[in-house]
XYZ file of C-alpha atoms in Angstrom:
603
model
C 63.931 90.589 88.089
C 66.576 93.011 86.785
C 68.080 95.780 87.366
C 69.162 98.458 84.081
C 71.765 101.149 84.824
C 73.046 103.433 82.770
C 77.097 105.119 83.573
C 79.184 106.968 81.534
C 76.512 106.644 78.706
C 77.114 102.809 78.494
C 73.831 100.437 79.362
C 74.596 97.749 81.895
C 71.710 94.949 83.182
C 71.911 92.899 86.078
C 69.809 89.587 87.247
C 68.241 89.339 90.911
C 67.264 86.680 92.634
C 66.525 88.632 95.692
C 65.181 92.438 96.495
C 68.513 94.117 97.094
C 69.475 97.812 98.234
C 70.240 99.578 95.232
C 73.456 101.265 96.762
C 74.476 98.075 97.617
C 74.161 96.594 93.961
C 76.200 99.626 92.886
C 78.771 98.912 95.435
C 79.194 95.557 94.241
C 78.915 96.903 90.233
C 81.814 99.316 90.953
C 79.747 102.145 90.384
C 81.883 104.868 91.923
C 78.397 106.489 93.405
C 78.716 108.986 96.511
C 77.788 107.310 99.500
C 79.305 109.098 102.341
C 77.438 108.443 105.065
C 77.492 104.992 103.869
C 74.142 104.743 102.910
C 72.472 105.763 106.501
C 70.121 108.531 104.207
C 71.541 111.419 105.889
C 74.322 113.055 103.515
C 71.862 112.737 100.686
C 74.424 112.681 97.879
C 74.105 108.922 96.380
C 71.127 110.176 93.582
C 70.382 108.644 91.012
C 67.104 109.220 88.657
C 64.732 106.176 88.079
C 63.798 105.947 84.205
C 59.858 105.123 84.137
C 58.208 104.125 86.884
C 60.152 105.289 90.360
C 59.480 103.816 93.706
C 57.693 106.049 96.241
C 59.951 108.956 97.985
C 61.068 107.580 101.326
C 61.550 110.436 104.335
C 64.914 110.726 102.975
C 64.702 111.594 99.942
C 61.832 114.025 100.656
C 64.340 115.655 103.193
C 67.627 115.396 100.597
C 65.426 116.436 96.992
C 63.408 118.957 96.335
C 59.712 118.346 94.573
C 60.595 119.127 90.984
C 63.725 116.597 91.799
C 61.135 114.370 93.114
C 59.019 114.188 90.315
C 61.689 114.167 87.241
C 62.594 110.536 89.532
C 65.670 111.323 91.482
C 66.245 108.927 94.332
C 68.535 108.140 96.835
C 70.214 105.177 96.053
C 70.355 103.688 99.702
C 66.572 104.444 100.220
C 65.597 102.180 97.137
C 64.396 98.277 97.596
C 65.152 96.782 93.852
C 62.206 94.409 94.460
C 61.008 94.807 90.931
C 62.258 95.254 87.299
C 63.887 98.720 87.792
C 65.660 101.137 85.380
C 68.021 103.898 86.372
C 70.527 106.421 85.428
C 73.980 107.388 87.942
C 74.913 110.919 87.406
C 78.644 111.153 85.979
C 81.088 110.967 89.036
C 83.719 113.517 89.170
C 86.735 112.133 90.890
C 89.417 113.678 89.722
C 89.945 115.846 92.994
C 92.408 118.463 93.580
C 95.213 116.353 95.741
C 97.828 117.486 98.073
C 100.973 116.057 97.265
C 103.463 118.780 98.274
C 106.633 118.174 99.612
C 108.824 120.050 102.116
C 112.550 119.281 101.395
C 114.467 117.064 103.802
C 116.611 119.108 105.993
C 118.409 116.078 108.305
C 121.038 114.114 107.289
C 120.076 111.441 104.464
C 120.398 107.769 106.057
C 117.992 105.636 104.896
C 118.054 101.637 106.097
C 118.515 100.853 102.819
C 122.168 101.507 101.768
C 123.641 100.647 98.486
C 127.783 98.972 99.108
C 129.678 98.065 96.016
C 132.401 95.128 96.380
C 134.865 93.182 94.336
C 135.310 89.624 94.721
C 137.445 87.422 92.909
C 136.421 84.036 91.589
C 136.397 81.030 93.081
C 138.990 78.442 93.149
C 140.004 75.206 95.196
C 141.845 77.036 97.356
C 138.860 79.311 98.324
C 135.444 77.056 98.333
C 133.729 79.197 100.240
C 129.666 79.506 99.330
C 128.979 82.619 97.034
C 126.885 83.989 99.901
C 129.526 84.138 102.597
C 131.721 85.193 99.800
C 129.619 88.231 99.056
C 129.107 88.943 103.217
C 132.997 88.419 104.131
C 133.171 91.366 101.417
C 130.826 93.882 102.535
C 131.947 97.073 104.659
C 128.870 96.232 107.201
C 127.395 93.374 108.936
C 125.176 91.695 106.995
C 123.586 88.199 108.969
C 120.939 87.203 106.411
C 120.196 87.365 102.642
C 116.791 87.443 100.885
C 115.641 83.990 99.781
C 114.328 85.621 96.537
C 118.052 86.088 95.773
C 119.556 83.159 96.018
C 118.064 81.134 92.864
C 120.016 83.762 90.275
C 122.827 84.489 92.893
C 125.342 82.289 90.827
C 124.822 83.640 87.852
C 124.551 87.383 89.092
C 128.292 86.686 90.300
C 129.759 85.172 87.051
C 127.815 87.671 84.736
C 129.851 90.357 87.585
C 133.152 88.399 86.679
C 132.633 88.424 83.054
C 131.647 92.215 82.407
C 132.523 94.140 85.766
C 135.776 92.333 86.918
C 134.136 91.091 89.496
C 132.405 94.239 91.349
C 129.025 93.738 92.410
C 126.341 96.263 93.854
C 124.815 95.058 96.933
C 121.751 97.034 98.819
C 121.104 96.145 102.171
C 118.061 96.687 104.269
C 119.167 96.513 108.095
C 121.089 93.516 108.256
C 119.216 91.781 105.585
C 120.944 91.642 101.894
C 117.857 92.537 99.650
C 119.650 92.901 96.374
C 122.922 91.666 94.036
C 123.941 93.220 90.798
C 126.761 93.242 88.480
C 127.381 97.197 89.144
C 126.934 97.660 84.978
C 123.658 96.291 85.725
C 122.435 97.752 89.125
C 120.678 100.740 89.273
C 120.017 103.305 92.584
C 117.930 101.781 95.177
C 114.281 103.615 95.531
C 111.836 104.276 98.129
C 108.091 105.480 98.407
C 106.651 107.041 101.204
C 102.811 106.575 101.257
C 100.348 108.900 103.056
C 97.014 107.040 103.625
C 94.355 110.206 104.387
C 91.155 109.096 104.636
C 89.514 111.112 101.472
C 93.010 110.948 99.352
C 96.544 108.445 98.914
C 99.464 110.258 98.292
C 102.496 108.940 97.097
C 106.247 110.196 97.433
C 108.878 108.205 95.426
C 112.949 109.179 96.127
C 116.401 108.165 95.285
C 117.624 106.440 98.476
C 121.488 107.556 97.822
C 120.944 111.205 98.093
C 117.119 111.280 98.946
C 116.265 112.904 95.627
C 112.290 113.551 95.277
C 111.965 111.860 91.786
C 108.114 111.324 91.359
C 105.126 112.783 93.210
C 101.323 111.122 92.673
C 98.047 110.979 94.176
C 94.345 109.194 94.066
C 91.357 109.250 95.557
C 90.786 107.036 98.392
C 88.111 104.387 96.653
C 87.365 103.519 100.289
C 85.161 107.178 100.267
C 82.125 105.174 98.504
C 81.815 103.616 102.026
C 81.756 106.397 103.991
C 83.546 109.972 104.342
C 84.692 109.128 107.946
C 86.340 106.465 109.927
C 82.989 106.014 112.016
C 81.580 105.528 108.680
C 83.648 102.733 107.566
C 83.987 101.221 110.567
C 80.367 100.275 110.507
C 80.291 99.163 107.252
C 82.781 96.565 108.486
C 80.732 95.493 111.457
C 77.717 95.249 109.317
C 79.522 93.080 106.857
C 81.442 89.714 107.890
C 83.839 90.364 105.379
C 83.852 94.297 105.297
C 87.809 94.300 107.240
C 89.112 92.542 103.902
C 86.931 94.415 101.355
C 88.317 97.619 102.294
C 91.808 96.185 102.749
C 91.510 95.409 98.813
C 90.287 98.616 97.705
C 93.716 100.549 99.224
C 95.469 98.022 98.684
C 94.570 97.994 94.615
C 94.507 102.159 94.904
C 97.822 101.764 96.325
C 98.897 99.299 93.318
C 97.140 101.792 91.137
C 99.935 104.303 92.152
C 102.826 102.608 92.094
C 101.905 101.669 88.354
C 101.856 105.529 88.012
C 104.338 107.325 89.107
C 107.145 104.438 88.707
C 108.551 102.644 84.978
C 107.774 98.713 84.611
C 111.773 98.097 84.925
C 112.274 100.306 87.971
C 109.455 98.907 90.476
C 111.812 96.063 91.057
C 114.377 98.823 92.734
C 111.858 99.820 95.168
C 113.285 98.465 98.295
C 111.561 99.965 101.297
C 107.778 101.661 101.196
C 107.018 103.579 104.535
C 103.506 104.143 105.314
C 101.242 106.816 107.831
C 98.394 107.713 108.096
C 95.311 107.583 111.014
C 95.065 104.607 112.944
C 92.036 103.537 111.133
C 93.623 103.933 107.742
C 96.090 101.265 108.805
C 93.970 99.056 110.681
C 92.041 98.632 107.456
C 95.244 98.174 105.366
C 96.531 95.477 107.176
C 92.867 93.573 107.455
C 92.609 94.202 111.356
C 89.391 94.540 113.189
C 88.630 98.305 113.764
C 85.224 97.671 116.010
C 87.091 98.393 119.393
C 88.372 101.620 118.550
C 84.404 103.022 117.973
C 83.372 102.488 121.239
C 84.798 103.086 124.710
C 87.840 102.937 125.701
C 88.495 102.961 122.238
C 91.277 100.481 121.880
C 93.672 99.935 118.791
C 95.261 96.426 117.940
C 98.358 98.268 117.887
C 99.807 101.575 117.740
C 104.155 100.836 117.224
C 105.835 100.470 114.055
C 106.078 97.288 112.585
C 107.763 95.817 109.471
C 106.643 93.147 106.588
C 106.876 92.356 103.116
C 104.704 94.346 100.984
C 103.564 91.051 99.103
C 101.934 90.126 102.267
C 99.044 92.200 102.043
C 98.924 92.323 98.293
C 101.222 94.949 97.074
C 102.929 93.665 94.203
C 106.978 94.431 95.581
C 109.480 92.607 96.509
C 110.098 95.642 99.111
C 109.979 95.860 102.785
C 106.578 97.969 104.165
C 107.675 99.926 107.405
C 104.075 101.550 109.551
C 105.296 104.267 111.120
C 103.867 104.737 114.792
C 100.965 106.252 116.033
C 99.702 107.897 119.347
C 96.244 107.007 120.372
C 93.297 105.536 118.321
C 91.625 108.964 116.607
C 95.703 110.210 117.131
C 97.690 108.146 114.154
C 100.915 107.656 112.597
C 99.903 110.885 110.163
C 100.457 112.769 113.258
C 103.568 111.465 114.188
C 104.571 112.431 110.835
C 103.161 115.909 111.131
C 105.116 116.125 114.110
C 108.303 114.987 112.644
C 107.912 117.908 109.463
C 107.083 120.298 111.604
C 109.424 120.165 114.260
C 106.700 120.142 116.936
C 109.135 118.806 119.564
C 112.120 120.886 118.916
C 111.632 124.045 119.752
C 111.751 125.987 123.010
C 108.841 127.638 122.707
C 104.835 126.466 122.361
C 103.342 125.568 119.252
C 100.011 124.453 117.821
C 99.543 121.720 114.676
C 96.195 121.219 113.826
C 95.356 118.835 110.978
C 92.326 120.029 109.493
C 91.201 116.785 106.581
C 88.459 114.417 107.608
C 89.142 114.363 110.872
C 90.329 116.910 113.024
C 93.700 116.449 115.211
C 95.208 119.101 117.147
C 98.425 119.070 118.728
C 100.407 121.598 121.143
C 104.426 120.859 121.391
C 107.465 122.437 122.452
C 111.051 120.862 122.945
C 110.209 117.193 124.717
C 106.627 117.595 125.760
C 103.713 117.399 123.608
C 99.838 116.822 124.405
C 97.565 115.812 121.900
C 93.222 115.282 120.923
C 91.334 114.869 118.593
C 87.944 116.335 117.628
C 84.550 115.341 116.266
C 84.915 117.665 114.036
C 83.184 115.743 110.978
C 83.863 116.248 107.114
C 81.379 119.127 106.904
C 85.198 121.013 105.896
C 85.706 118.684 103.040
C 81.758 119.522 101.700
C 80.299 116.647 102.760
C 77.889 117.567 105.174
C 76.550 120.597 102.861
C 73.447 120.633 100.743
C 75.601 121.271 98.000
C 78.942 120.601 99.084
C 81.639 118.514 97.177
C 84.793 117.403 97.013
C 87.666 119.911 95.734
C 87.145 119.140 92.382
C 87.252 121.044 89.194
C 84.223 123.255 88.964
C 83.659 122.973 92.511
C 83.217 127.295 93.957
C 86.348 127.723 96.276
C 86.385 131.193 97.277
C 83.703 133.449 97.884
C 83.697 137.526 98.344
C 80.174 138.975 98.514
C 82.166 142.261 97.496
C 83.569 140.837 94.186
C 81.651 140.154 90.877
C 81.035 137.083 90.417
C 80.970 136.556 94.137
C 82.308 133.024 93.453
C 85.792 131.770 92.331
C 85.119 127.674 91.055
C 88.482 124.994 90.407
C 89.600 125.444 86.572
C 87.403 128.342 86.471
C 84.644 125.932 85.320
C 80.933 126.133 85.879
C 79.854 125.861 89.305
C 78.893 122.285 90.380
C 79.085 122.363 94.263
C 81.344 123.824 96.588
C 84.049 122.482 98.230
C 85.523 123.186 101.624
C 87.393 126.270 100.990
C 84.525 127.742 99.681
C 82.228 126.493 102.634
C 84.519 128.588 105.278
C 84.395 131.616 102.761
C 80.809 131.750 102.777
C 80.114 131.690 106.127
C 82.945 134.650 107.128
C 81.386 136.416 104.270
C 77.477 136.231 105.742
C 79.075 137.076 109.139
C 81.104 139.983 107.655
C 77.905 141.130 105.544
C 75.647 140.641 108.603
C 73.543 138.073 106.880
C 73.202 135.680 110.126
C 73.652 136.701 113.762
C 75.899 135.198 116.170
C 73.500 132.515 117.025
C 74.366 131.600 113.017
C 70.559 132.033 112.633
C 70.425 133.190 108.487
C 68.034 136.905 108.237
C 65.571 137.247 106.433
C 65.868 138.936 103.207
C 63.868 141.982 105.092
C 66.200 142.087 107.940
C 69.400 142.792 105.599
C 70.257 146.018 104.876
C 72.512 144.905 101.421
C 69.728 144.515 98.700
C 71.928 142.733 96.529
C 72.677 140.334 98.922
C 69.183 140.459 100.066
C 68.235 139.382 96.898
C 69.887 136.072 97.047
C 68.026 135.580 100.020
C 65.108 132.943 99.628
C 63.000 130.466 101.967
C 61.190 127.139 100.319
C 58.789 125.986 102.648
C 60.631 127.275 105.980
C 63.732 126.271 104.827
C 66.122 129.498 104.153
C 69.118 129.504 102.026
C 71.310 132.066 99.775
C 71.360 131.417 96.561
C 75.404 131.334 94.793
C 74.840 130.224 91.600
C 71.425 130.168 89.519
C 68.001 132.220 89.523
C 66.384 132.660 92.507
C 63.315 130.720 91.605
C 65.301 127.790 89.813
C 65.419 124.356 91.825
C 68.749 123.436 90.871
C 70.895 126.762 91.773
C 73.448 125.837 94.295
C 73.156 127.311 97.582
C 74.109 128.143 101.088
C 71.397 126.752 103.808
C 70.412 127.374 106.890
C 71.456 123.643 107.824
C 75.233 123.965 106.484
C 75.364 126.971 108.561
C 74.638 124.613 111.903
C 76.954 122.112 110.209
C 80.002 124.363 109.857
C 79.116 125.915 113.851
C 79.763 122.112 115.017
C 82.800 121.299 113.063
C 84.443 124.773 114.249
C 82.771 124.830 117.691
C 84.720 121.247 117.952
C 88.195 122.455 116.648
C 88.391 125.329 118.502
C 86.920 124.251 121.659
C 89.489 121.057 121.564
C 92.543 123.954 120.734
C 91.350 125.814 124.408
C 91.323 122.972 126.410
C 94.573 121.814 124.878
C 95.692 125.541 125.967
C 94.144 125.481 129.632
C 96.034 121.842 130.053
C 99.034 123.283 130.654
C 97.736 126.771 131.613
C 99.226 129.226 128.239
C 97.605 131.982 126.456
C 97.686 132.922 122.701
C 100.561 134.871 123.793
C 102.770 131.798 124.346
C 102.462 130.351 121.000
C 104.806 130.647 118.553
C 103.393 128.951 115.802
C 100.087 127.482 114.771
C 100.607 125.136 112.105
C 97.566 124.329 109.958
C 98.138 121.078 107.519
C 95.630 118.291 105.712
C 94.361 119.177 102.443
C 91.361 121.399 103.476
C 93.888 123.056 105.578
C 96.187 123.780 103.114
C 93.396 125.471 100.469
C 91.745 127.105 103.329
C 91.356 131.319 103.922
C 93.088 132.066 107.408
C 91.339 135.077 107.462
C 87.796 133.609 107.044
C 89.170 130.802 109.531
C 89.935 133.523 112.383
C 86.465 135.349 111.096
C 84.297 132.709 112.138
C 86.208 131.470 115.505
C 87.883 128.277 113.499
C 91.090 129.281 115.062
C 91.868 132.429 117.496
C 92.098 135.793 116.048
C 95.032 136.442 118.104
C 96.836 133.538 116.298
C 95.966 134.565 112.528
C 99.269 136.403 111.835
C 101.021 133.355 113.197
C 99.272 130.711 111.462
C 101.583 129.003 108.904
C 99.959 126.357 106.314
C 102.281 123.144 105.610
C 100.798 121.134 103.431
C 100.971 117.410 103.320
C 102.845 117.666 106.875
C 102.184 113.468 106.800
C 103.116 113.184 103.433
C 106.809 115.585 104.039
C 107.489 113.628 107.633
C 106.689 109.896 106.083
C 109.441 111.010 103.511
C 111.484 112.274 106.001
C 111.590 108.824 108.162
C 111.958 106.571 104.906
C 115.003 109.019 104.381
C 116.828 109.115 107.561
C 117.615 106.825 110.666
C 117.938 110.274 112.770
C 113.822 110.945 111.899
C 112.716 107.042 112.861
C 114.659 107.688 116.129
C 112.530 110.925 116.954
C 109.496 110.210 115.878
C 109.785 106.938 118.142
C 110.685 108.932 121.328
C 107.438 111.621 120.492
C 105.278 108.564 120.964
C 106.382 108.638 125.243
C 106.432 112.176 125.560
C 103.032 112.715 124.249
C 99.948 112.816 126.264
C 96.835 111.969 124.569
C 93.722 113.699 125.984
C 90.636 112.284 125.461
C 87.953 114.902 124.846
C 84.599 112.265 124.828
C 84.063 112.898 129.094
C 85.182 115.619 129.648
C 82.449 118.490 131.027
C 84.958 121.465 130.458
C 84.964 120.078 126.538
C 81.186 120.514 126.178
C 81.392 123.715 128.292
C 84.026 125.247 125.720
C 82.304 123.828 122.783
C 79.125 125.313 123.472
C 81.117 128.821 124.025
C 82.586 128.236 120.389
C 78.883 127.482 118.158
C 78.541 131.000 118.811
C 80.415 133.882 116.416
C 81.381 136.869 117.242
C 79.667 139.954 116.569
């Protein structure tokens, strides 16, 4: 039997042996199709349309399409069996998404472990035998007990070429105690690191002049790893499910990260790049470095490891001849991205309280003042990131944004394109603006169009067999127009219900009020996009804390530069790790107490 797809308007065919899950085929044809929930039929975005004769609806996709989607063939692609001669189509994947790669500049001293020495030696003669390596370490300013074996077969020749053109003066970088690099100094160029922030929907990548910590490049991807699942939980059972799952998602960062590199740095200056620090959640890394992930989904929910560690960068596939530095993390669902946020925000340095909450994928919340800190982490889900909505979406260009019910349009879309979806900044608008309008009570329960005194908005007001949604974009009595539903109402009262629930308990730890905090720091990339205003609206964070609530970006993207960059920043974010308390949320009653206080909204 065979299997016809069409992608990008090219026709591809492919021979079975076997009946096969059709997400799984398109997995393994590098399909980029949008299987969040990793194909468990419940996020409902991995359609495609069968050409001819389509297989019989399953529940799920009578629950994800509507009847005219039904019958024009649109399936989900993890409810089909290919178990017969099948022809499809996969809907063009957008996945060129809006990524944060902002940088906050370095404000501590620049002292990288890489360090760049220039010496001049004189030749050799029978009075001085010595070997050209302890030549080249009796001349450098610092200690220097070992040199890279890579070295060694052009070392010879590196020296003469230095006697013939540079009268002997050679550049040397170190790395620690380790010699990583000779050049004749008319030959040498400035040593370069990258700082890498794995997030779990986007790679970012930071690339800087280790002499004076210059930002030179900036570039980010899409994490390919998404097509398996928008969360950890996600991707974590796609490994258990699959012997060799660990190692398939090690190569897909692992290329992404390649992928990058190629990008934002010239063929003849990769070889430069001496040292490449990575953060990013404990999963992320677990998965980079091909290491079982299965303990930390389940009680007690235990990582393989949690310190910083160095290796080459060759040994998992990156194609350096640079050292790879994981910066540390804090507990399993508490990473080394929130170390780093930590570090750029200067959680632990000041006298008074303050909040970071890290509002991506996951959600992370930690309160800090000068040498305590407590930390949690929340369930919070990727209904922020759109994709838990009926027509939600990654922030991508056409993708609505912002949304003012007073405003004409109502809707503000990426690129100012046509609207395709909406993305998570336009999710949070949407539901401040039906609380602000009065369009849903404080249950989140959405009126009926009779019940709402706004008959324009009333208007966009429409229920298809029981299920009630407001329509955004398109005619009221068209199929496709994207909408607002009843169900990504209850969606966004869990994900908010779980971040602010997790911020009081954090508060009630160590018994402070709203009044104590300085600062509430909101980074990831919904965070940075998002409205504060239509955050405090709908209880996402305290209304007492709005005019205090600072966005900051990439915070693991800035603090990941900042410890690549300076000795002073791996020494601090090493001693957070001991001062910070981890609270785990899973047990405890007054958790489900204050997250049942925070579905509701107020009135």
């Amino acid at each position: 039997m065979q299997l016809k797809y069409i992608y990008d308007g090219t026709a591809y065919t492919v021979n079975l042996t076997q009946p096969t899950n059709l997400l799984t085929l398109l997995r393994q044809e590098n399909v980029p199709i949008n299987a969040i929930c990793n194909g468990n039929g419940t996020c409902g975005k991995c359609r495609v349309r069968c050409l001819g004769n389509a297989p019989e609806p399953t529940s799920n996709d009578r629950q994800a399409l509507n009847k005219n989607e039904l019958a024009k063939g649109w399936r989900l692609a993890c409810s089909v069996e290919v178990n017969h001669d099948l022809e499809i189509e996969c809907p063009p994947t957008n996945l060129k998404m809006d990524i944060l790669t902002d940088f906050t500049k370095q404000t501590h001293s620049i002292e990288p472990l890489v360090q760049s020495h220039t010496i001049a030696l004189n030749e050799a003669d029978t009075d001085d035998q010595r070997d050209d390596w302890t030549r080249i370490k009796d001349a450098l300013p610092v200690e220097a007990a070992e040199i890279d074996f890579s070295i060694l077969p052009t070392l010879h020749d590196r020296l003469y070429s230095a006697f013939e053109k540079d009268n002997g003066k050679l550049q040397i970088d170190t790395y620690k105690n380790l010699v990583v690099a000779v050049h004749p100094v008319s030959e040498a160029k400035a040593p370069l690191g990258l700082a890498i922030d794995i997030g779990s929907t986007t790679v970012a990548a930071y690339l800087h002049d280790l002499t004076d910590g210059k930002l030179l490049e900036v570039a980010g991807i899409t994490n390919p790893q998404r097509k398996f699942g928008a969360d950890v939980i996600s991707r974590i059972s796609y490994t258990m499910d699959h012997p060799a799952g660990t190692l398939e998602l090690q190569k897909e960062i692992v290329a992404a990260i390649n992928k990058l590199i190629e990008s934002i740095c010239q063929p003849e200056d990769r070889g430069t790049i001496r040292e490449i620090v990575i953060t990013g959640n404990t999963v992320m890394i677990h998965f980079l470095l091909n290491l079982p992930t299965k303990n930390i989904a389940s009680a007690p929910f235990v990582p393989v490891f949690l310190s910083p560690i160095t290796l080459d960068a060759q040994d998992i596939g990156l194609k350096l001849n640079a050292k790879l530095t994981i910066m540390p993390g804090i507990a399993s669902y508490v990473g080394a991205d929130i170390t780093a946020g930590i570090v750029a925000c200067k959680l632990t340095e000041g006298e008074r309280w303050s909040l970071l909450l890290d509002l991506g994928t996951n959600g992370e919340i930690v309160l800090g003042c000068k040498d305590e800190c407590l930390a949690c982490a929340t369930a919070a889900g990727p209904a922020f990131e759109g994709a838990t909505i009926r027509h939600g979406c990654s922030a991508t260009s056409g993708a609505i944004c912002n949304v003012n019910f007073s405003a004409d349009p109502i809707y503000r879309t990426i690129d100012d394109k046509t609207p395709n979806g909406i993305c998570g900044s336009g999710v949070l608008d949407i539901a401040a603006q039906l609380l602000l309008h009065g369009l849903i009570d404080e249950t989140g329960r959405l009126l009926d169009s009779s019940e709402v005194q706004d008959q324009n908005l009333a208007s966009r007001l429409r229920d298809i067999n029981g299920y009630k949604e407001l329509v955004l974009f398109g005619n009221l009595s068209d199929p496709q127009a994207i909408t607002f539903t009843q169900k990504d109402i209850r969606e966004i009262q869990l994900a908010k219900a779980a971040i602010r629930a997790g911020i009081e308990i954090l508060l009630d730890e160590v018994k402070l009020n709203y009044d104590d905090i300085e600062n509430l720091y909101i980074a990831g990339g919904f965070g940075n996009y998002l409205n504060i205003t239509s955050a405090a609206t709908i209880g996402l964070i305290p209304m007492e804390l709005k005019d205090r609530t600072v966005t900051v970006g990439n915070s693991a993207g800035t603090g990941a530069s900042h410890y690549l960059l300076s000795k002073e920043i791996r020494n601090k974010s090493q001693s957070i790790i001991p001062i910070t308390q981890y609270i785990e949320l899973s047990n405890r009653i007054d958790f489900m107490d204050a997250y049942m206080d925070a579905m509701l909204f107020d009135i």
